Amino acid sequence: MPDTAPTAEELTNLLGKSLFEIWNHLVVLIDKYYDTEHQWNSGGKAWKWEYKYRRGGKTLCSLYARENCIGFMIIFGKEERAKFEADRADYSKETQTVYDEAKTYPDGKWILFEPKTTILFEDFIRLLRIKRKPNRK
């Protein structure tokens, strides 16, 4: 695992062209609403790379890449879970299912999506708004 960010070519080769385009679309969407630090890391055992969005020492969300797969993770604490659960009917059934199946740890509920299309991106932005208000217009 290199210490530097992967090149566009490396990411394309890892994800495949269509998932690379979805990855880029998600990055552009998050960057549209949030001005954050971006940090590339090793993806641990399950992923090749992690692309973390942080501000003020706190993580907003993380994107993950491995062969032919993207991950989008957001971790909700107790108050954030209560906010989601109050509005859960306003989210897609798929988002509700991923949320319900996510494991809850002492530090929060780790909600991991593996998007293959952009169909859930509106839900992703709404989930991010629970985590932190956008700081860009």
XYZ file of C-alpha atoms in Angstrom, residues 46-104:
59
model
C -11.306 -5.458 3.709
C -10.393 -2.552 1.391
C -7.385 -1.358 -0.586
C -7.891 2.373 0.072
C -9.791 4.625 2.424
C -10.613 8.240 1.524
C -11.643 10.021 4.712
C -13.477 13.337 5.026
C -12.503 15.154 8.236
C -13.044 18.583 9.742
C -11.953 19.808 13.129
C -10.511 16.403 13.991
C -13.865 14.661 13.427
C -14.700 12.295 10.599
C -17.704 13.171 8.450
C -17.633 10.003 6.340
C -15.256 7.689 4.514
C -15.146 6.227 1.033
C -13.510 2.861 0.456
C -12.181 1.180 -2.659
C -11.382 -2.445 -3.458
C -11.585 -4.513 -6.608
C -14.914 -3.758 -8.339
C -16.428 -2.291 -5.154
C -16.994 1.113 -3.527
C -17.865 1.640 0.114
C -19.513 4.721 1.649
C -19.455 4.717 5.460
C -20.978 7.057 7.962
C -20.895 6.456 11.706
C -23.852 7.657 13.772
C -23.762 8.231 17.507
C -26.834 7.901 19.725
C -28.320 11.354 18.930
C -27.720 10.907 15.190
C -29.426 7.507 15.268
C -32.438 9.086 16.994
C -32.630 11.760 14.265
C -32.496 9.133 11.509
C -35.046 6.913 13.209
C -37.454 9.863 13.576
C -37.381 10.379 9.781
C -36.633 6.845 8.596
C -39.836 6.592 6.510
C -38.509 9.446 4.340
C -35.539 7.302 3.248
C -35.491 4.580 0.599
C -36.179 0.999 1.670
C -32.590 0.127 0.706
C -31.178 2.813 3.001
C -33.449 1.654 5.825
C -32.297 -1.953 5.326
C -28.586 -1.041 5.313
C -29.137 1.053 8.437
C -31.021 -1.755 10.206
C -28.357 -4.342 9.334
C -25.431 -2.111 10.374
C -23.571 -3.185 13.494
C -23.687 -0.896 16.509
